[in-house]
CSV table of C-alpha atoms in Angstrom, one decimal:
chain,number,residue,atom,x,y,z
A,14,UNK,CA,99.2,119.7,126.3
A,15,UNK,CA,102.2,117.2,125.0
A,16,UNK,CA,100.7,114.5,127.9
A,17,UNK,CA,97.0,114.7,126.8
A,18,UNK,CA,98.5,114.5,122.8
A,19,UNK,CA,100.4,111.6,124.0
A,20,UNK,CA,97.3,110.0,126.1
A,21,UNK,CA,95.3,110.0,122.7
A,22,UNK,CA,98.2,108.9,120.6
A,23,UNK,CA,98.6,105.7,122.6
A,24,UNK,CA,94.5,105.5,122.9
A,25,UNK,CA,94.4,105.3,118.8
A,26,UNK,CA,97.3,102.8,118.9
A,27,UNK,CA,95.6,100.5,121.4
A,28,UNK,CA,92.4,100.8,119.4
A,29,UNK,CA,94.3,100.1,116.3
A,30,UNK,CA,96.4,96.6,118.0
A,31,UNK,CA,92.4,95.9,119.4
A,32,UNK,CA,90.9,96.2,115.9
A,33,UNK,CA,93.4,94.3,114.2
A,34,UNK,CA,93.8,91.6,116.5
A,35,UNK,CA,89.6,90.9,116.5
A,36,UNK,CA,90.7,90.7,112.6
A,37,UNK,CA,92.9,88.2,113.0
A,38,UNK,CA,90.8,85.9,115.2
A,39,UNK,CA,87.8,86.3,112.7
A,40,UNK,CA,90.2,85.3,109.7
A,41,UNK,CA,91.1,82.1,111.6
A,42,UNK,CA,88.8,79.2,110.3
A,43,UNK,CA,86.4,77.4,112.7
A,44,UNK,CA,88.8,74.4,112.2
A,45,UNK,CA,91.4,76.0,113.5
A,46,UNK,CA,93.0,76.1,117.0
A,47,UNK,CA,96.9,77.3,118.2
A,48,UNK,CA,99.3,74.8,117.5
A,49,UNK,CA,100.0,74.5,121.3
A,50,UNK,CA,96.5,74.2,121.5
A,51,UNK,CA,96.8,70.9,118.7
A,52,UNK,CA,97.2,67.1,120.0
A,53,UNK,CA,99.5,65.5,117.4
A,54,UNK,CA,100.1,61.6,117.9
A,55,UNK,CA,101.4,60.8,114.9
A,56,UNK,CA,105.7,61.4,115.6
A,57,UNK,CA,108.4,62.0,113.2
A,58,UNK,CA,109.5,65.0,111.2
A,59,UNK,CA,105.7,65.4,109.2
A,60,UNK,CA,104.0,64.4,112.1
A,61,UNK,CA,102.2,68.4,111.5
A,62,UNK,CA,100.9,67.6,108.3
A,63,UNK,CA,98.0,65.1,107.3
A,64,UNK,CA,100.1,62.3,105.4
A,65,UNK,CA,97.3,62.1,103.1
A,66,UNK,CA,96.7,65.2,101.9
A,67,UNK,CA,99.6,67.0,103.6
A,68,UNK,CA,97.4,69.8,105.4
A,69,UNK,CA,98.7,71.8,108.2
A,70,UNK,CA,97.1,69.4,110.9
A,71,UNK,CA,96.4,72.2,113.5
A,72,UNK,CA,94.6,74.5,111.0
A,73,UNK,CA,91.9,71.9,110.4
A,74,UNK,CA,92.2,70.6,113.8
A,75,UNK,CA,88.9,70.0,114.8
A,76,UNK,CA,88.1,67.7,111.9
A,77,UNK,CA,91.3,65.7,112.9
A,78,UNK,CA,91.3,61.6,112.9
A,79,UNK,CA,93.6,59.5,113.9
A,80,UNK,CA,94.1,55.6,113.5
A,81,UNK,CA,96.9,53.0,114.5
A,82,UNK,CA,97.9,51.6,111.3
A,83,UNK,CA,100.4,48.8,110.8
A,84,UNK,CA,101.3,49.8,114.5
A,85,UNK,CA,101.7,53.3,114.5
A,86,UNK,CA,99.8,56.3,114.9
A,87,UNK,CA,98.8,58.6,112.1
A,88,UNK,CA,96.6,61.7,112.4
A,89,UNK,CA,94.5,62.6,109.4
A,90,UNK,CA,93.2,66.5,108.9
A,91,UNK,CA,89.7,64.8,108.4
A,92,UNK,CA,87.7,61.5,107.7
A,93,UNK,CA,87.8,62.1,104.9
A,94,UNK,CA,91.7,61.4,104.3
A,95,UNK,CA,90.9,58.7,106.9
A,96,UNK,CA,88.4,57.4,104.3
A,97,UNK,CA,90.8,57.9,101.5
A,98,UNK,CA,93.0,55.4,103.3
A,99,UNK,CA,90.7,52.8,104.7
A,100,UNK,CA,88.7,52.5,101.3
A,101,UNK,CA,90.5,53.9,98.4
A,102,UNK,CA,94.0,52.6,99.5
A,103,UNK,CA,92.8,49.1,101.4
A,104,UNK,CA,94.9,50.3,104.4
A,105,UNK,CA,94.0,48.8,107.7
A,106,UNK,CA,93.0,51.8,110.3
A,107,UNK,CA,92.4,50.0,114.0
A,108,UNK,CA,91.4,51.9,117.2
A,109,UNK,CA,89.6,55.2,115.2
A,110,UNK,CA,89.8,58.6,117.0
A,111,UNK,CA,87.7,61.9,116.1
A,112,UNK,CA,88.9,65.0,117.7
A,113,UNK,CA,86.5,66.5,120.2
A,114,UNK,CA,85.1,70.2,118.4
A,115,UNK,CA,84.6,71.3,122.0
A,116,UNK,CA,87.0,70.0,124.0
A,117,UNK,CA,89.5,69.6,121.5
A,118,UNK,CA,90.4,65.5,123.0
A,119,UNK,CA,90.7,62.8,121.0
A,120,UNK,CA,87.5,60.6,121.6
A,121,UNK,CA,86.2,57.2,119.7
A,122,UNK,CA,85.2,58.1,116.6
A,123,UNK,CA,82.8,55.0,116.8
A,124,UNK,CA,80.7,56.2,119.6
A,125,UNK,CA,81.2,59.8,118.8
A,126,UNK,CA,77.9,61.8,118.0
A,127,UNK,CA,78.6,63.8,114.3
A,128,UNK,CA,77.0,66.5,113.3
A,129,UNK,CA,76.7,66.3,109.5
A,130,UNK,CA,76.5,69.2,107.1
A,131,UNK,CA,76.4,72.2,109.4
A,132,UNK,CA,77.0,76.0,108.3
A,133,UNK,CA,80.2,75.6,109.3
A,134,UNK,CA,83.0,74.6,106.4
A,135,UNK,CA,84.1,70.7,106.2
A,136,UNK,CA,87.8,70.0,105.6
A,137,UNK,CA,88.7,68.4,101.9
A,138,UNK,CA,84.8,68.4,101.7
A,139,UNK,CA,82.0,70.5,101.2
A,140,UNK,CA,79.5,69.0,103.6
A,141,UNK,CA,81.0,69.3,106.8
A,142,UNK,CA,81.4,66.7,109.9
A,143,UNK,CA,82.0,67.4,113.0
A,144,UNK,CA,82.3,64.7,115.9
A,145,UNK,CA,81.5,65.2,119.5
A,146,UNK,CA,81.7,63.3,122.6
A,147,UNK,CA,78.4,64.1,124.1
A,148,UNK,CA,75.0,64.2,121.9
A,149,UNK,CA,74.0,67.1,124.3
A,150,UNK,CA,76.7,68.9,122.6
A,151,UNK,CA,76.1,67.8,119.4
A,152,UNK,CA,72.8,68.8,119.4
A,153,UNK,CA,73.6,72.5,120.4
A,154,UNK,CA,75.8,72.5,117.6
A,155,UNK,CA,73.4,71.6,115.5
A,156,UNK,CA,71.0,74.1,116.6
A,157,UNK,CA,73.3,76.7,116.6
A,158,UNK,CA,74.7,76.0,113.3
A,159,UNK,CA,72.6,73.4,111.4
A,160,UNK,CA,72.8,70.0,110.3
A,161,UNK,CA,71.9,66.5,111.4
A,162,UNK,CA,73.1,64.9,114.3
A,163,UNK,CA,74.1,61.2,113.2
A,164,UNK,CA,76.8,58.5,114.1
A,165,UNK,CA,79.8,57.2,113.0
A,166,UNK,CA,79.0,54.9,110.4
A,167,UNK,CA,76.4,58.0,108.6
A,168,UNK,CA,80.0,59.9,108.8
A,169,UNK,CA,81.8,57.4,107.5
A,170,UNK,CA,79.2,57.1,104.3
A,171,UNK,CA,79.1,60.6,103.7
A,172,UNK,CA,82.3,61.1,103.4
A,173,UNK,CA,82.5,58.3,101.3
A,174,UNK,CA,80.3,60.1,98.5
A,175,UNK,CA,83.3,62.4,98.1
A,176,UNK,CA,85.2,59.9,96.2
A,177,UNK,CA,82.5,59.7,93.3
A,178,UNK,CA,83.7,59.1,89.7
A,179,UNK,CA,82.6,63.2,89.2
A,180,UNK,CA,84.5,64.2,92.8
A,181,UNK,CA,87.3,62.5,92.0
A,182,UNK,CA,88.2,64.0,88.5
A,183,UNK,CA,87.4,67.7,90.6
A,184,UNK,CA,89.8,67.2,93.1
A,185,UNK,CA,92.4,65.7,90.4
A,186,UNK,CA,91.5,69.3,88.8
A,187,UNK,CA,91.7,71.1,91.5
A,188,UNK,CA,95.7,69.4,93.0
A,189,UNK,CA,96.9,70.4,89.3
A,190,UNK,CA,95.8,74.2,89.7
A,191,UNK,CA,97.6,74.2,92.9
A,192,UNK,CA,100.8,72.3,91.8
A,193,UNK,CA,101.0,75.9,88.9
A,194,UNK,CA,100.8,77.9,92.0
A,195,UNK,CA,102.9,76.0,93.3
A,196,UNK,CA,105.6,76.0,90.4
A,197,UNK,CA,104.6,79.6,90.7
A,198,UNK,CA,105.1,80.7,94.1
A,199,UNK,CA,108.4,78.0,94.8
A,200,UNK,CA,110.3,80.2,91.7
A,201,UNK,CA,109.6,83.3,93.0
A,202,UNK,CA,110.0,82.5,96.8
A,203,UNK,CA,112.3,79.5,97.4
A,204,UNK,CA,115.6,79.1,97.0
A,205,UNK,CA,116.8,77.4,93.7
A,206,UNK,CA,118.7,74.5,95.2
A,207,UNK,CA,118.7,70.6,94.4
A,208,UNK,CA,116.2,68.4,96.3
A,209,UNK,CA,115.6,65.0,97.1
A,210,UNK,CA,112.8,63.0,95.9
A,211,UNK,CA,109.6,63.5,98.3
A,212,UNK,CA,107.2,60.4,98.7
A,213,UNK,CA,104.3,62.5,99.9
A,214,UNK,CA,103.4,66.2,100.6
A,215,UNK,CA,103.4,65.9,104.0
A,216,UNK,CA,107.4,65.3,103.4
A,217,UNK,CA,107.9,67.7,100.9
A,218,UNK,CA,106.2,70.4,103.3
A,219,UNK,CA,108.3,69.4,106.6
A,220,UNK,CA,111.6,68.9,104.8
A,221,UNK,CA,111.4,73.0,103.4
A,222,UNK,CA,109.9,74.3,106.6
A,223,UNK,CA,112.9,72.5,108.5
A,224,UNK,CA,115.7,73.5,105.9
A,225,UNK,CA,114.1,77.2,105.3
A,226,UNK,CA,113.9,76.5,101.5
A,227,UNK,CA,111.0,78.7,101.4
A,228,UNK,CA,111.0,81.8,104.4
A,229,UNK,CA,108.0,83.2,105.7
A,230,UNK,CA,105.8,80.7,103.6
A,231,UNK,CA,103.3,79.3,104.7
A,232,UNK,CA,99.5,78.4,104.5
A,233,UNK,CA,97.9,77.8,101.0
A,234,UNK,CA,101.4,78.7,99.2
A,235,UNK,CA,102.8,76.0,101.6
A,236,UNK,CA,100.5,73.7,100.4
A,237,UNK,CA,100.8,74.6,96.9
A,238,UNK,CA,104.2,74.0,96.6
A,239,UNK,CA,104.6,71.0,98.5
A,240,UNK,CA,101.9,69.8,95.8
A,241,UNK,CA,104.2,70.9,93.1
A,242,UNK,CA,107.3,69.3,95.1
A,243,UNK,CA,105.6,65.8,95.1
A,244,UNK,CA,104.5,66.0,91.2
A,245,UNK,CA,107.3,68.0,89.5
């Protein structure tokens, strides 16, 4: 009687470690891959973190660019940070990559077939873009998941629509709502000790993960309070 109780007590605890592992898989965004699973080129100690925006690169992987600029390599969590940086900032971004969104390889973003405003999210945009080596498998994304199958330059412009007048003074709205939460969530969970000045959030997120400013934070707080770090 005491094996059969115990055969049904690990059954439920199996079922239990099944169930909440499918959870955990099915909160993971589209975007997102393991980080073993992420090709980072950039190097140095932000080289995780879009040094635009300061996303965690391998949670929007699959929207990842990467350019050489003056140089070096710098990996962006989207075009449209690559965007940000070409035409907002006059920065001059040679040899353009696109990550892959089914093989998850860098490719040339030039010859890359996109698939533009599919069902599944975009990264720092709402219409999304994702970039794939072959138009065969472009096209079954598209079918599977809508959108228009276009190249790089159509990418390229609409992204460039996010920086309107209107967009801009949303997303301005939107970094100081996450800079309070950030203000917010740093009192309550980080230790209350002097800090250098950062020079972007990408900095300010690498320097507190490395040091342990903040333990077990991570995600959205993360980025909240590397916001707040960069504009306090």
């Amino acid at each position: 009687m005491l094996k059969r109780s115990m055969i049904v007590v690990l059954a439920v605890v199996a079922l239990v470690s099944a169930s909440s592992a499918k959870g955990d898989m099915q909160k993971m965004m589209y975007q997102s891959v393991p980080a073993e699973k992420a090709i980072i080129l950039q190097e140095g100690k932000n080289r995780h973190y879009c040094p635009t925006c300061g996303m965690t690169l391998p949670m929007f992987y699959r929207t990842n660019h990467a350019a050489t600029v003056d140089g070096k390599a710098k990996q962006y969590c989207s075009i449209h940070c690559a965007v940000e940086e070409k035409d907002l900032k006059s920065m001059d971004l040679k040899e353009i990559k696109a990550v892959d969104a089914k093989s998850l390889k860098f490719i040339d973003a030039v010859t890359a077939h996109y698939v533009i405003g599919s069902g599944k999210k975009g990264t720092m945009s709402m219409v999304s873009k994702y970039a794939f080596a072959d138009k065969i498998d472009a096209k079954a994304f598209a079918k599977e998941n809508g959108g228009t199958v276009a190249g790089f330059k159509e990418a390229w412009a609409a992204a460039k629509k996010d920086f309107s007048p209107a967009m801009i003074e949303k997303m301005k709205a939107k970094k100081a709502l996450m800079a309070q939460k950030g203000a917010k969530a740093y009192k309550m969970k980080c230790k209350q000790t002097p800090l250098p000045t950062f020079h972007s959030i990408a900095e300010a997120k690498a320097y507190i993960v490395e040091n342990n400013f903040c333990p077990e934070v991570k995600g959205k707080p993360l980025q909240a309070i590397g916001i707040y770090l960069l504009t306090k």
